[in-house]
XYZ file of C-alpha atoms in Angstrom:
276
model
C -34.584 3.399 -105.242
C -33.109 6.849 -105.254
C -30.818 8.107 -107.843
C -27.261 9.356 -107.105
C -28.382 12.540 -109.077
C -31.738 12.861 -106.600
C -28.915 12.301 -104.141
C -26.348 14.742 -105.263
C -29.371 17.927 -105.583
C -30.463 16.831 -101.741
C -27.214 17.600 -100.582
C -26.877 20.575 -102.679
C -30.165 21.708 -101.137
C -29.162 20.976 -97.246
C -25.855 23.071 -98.075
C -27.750 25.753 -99.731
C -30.419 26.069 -96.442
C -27.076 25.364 -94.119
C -25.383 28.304 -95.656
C -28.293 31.152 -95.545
C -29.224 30.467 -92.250
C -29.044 33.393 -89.555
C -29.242 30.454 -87.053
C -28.698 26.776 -86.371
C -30.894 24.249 -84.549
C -29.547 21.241 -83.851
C -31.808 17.823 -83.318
C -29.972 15.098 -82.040
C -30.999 11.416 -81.143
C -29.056 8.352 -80.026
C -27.268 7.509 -83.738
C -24.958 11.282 -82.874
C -22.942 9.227 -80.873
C -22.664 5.886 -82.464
C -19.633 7.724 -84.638
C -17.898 8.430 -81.595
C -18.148 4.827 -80.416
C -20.816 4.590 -78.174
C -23.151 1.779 -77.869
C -26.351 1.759 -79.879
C -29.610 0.686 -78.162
C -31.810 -0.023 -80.646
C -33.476 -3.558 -80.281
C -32.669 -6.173 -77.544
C -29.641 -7.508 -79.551
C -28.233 -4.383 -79.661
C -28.263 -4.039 -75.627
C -27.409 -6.633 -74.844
C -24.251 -7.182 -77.079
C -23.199 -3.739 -74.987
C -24.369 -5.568 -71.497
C -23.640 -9.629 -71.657
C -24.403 -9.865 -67.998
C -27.870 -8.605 -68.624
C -28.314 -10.409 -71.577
C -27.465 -13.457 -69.463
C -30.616 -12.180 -67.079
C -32.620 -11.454 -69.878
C -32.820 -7.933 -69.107
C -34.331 -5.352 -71.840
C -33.276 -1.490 -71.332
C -36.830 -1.414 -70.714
C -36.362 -3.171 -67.434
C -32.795 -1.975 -66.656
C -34.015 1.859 -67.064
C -36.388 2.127 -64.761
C -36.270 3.968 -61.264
C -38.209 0.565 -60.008
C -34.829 -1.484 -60.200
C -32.907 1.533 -58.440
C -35.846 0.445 -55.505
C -35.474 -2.792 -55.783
C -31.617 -3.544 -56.558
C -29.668 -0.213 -56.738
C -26.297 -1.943 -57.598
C -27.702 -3.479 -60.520
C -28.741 -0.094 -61.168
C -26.092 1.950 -60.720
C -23.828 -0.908 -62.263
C -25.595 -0.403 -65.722
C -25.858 3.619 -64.850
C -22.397 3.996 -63.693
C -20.545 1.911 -66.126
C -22.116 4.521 -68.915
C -21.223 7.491 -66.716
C -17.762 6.219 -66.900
C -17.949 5.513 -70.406
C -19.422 9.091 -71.549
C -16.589 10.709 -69.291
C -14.143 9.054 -71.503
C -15.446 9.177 -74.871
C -14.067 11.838 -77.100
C -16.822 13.684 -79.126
C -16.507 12.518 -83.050
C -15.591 14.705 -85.890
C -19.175 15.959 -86.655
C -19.269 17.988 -83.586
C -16.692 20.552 -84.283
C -18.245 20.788 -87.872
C -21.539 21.574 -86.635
C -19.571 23.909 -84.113
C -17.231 25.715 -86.636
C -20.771 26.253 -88.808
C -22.356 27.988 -85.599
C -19.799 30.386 -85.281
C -20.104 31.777 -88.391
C -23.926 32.463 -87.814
C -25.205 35.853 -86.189
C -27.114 33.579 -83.760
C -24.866 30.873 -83.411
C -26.672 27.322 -82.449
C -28.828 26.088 -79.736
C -28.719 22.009 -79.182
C -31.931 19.722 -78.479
C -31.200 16.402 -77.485
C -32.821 13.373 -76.500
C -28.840 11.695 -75.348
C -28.237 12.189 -71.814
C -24.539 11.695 -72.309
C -22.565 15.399 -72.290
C -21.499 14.949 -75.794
C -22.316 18.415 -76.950
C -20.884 20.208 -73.918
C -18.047 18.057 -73.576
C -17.396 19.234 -77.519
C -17.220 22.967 -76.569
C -21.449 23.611 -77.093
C -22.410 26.051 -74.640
C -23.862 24.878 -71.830
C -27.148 27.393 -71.528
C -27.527 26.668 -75.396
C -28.353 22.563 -74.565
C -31.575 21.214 -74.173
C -31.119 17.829 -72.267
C -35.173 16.588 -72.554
C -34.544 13.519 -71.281
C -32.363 15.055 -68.401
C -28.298 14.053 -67.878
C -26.543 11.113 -66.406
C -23.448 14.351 -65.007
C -26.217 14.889 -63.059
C -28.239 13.477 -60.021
C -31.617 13.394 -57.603
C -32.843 11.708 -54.605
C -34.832 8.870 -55.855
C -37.853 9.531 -53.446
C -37.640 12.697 -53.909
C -37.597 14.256 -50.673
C -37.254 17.771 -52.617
C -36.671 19.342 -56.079
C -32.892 19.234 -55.254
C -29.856 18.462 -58.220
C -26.890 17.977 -57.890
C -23.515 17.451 -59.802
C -22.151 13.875 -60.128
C -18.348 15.003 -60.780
C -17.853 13.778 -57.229
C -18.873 9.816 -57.738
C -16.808 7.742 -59.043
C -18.789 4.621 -59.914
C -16.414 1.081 -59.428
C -17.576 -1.447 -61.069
C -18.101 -5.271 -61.471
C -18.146 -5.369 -65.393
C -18.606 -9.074 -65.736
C -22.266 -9.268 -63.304
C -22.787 -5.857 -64.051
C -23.161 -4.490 -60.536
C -21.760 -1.391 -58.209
C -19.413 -2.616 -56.399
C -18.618 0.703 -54.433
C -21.029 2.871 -52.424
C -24.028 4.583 -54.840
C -24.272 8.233 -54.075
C -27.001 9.393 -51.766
C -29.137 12.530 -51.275
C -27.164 15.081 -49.210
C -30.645 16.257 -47.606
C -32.143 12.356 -46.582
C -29.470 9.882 -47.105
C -31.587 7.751 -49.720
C -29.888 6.274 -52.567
C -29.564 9.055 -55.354
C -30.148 8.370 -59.060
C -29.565 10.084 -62.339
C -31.630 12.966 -63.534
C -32.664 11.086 -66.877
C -36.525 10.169 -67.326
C -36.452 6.758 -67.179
C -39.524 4.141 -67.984
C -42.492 3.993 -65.768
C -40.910 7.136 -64.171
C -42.814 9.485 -61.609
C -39.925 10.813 -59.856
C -38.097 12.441 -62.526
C -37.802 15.712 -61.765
C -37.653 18.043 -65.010
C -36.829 21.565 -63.181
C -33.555 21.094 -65.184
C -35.014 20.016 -68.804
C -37.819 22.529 -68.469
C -35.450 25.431 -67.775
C -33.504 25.082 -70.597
C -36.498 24.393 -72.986
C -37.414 27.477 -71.984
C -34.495 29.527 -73.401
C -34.635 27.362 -76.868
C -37.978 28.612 -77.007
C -37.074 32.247 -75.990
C -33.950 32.205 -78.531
C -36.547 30.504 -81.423
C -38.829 33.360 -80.603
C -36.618 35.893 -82.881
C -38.277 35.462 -85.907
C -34.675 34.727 -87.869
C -34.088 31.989 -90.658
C -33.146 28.942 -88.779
C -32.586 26.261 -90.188
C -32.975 22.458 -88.377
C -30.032 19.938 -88.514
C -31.314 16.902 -86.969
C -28.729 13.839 -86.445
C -29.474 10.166 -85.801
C -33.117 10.266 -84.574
C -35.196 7.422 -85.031
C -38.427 6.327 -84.941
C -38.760 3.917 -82.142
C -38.509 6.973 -79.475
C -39.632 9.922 -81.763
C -38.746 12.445 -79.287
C -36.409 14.220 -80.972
C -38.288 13.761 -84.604
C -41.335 15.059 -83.745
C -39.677 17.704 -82.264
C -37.852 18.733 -85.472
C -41.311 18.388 -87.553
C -43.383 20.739 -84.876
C -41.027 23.355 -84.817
C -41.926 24.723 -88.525
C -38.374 25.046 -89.619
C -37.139 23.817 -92.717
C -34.759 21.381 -91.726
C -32.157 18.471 -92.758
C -32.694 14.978 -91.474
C -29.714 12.758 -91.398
C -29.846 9.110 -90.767
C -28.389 6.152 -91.935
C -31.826 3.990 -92.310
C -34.971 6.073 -91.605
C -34.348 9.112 -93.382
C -37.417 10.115 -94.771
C -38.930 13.571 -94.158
C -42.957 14.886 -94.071
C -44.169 17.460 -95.669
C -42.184 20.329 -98.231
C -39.658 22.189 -96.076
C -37.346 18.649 -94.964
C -34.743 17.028 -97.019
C -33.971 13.414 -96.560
C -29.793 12.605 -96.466
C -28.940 8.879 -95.971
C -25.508 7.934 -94.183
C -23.939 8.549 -90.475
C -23.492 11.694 -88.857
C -20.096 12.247 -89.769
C -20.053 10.837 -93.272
C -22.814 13.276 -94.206
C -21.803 16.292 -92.209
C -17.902 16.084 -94.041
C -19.851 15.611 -97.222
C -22.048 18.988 -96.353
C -18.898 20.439 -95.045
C -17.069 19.323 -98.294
C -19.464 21.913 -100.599
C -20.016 24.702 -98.069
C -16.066 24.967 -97.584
């Protein structure tokens, strides 16, 4: 059991790194946007209390996610995909984003965003969008399923009806502008060889370029969890000392991580609170 006084010198700590940092990278896994409503995935329950009408099927995310069902049912598919493209396009980012903005600005290198959420959040809260790393792509944008070619597109234009209740598209999916097959998002997906990462890659590219400075940058990572470690292990290869917060798991490795316990936006006003 932790003390409230181990407590109180963690956050001290975080504040201290937050504050003499040239730079800010931010580390962000599916809890970011539970404070801003969204649905959390974690664990069958938790899916399925989001989608009833899969839960009725028995459907895991496992199943649901997977370019295979686009194949073999592509309104199921793009029922499940387009009710959350819906749902992203409406949600309003939480309070913790313009916090972790306002500290950016004040930094001679501002921030630069990896993410394993493919929902927008971080653009859609004024993040720039050629300081965003998407790894596991973006459901704003789309691919031929095949793929005929290494084509992307924007999905502003589709505008996804659907049947809530059976969970299915009820209006036409989009298709590939260069061979008419049914399109899907560019997000990598399970059991997925048709992903194509031109996107993802790019803008790894210029994280890696802008982390290439040499500057103190410090690591802010947000609601990452172990059961897809993307985004931790990303946060622990990078060398940085950095700031893990997450309301059950935590725990960092090694000397240069410190541990803060809560939700993203309880903990960031609570950093915010000390560095002003």
């Amino acid at each position: 059991m932790r003390s409230s006084d181990q407590d109180s010198a963690d956050l001290q700590r975080a504040a201290e790194w937050i504050h003499e940092a040239d730079g800010l990278l931010i580390t962000a896994g599916a809890g970011m946007g539970v404070d801003s409503g969204l649905p959390d995935f974690r664990g069958a329950e938790g899916f399925w209390r989001a989608y009833p009408a899969l839960a009725r099927a028995r459907l895991r995310f496992e199943s649901i996610a997977s370019p295979h069902t686009f194949e073999s049912d592509p309104a199921l598919a793009w029922g499940f995909y387009g009710h959350r493209l819906k749902l992203y396009r409406r949600t309003v980012p939480h309070e913790g984003f313009g916090i972790l903005d306002r500290w950016a600005a004040d930094k001679p290198l501002g921030a630069f965003v990896f993410t394993s959420n493919v929902d927008g959040q971080f653009q859609k809260a004024g993040f720039a969008h050629d300081q965003v790393v998407e790894v596991h792509g973006s459901i704003h944008v789309l691919q031929c399923l095949q793929p005929c070619s290494d084509s992307l597109w924007p999905a502003a234009g589709f505008e996804p009806q659907i049947d809530e209740e059976h969970c299915r598209l009820v209006s036409a999916p989009p298709t590939c502008p260069r061979c008419a097959a049914v399109a899907r998002p560019n997000i990598l997906m399970f059991g997925d060889a048709g992903w194509i990462p031109t996107r993802s890659d790019a803008q790894l590219a210029r994280l890696k370029e802008w982390m290439a400075c040499g500057a103190n940058i410090v690591a802010i990572e947000l609601g990452a969890g172990t059961a897809i470690p993307t985004v931790r292990r990303f946060t622990e290869r990078c060398g940085l000392r950095y700031v893990r917060i997450n309301p059950t798991e935590p725990q960092t490795r090694g000397m240069f991580g410190v541990g803060l316990q809560g939700g993203a936006v309880d903990v960031l006003r609570r950093l915010a609170s000390i560095l002003g």
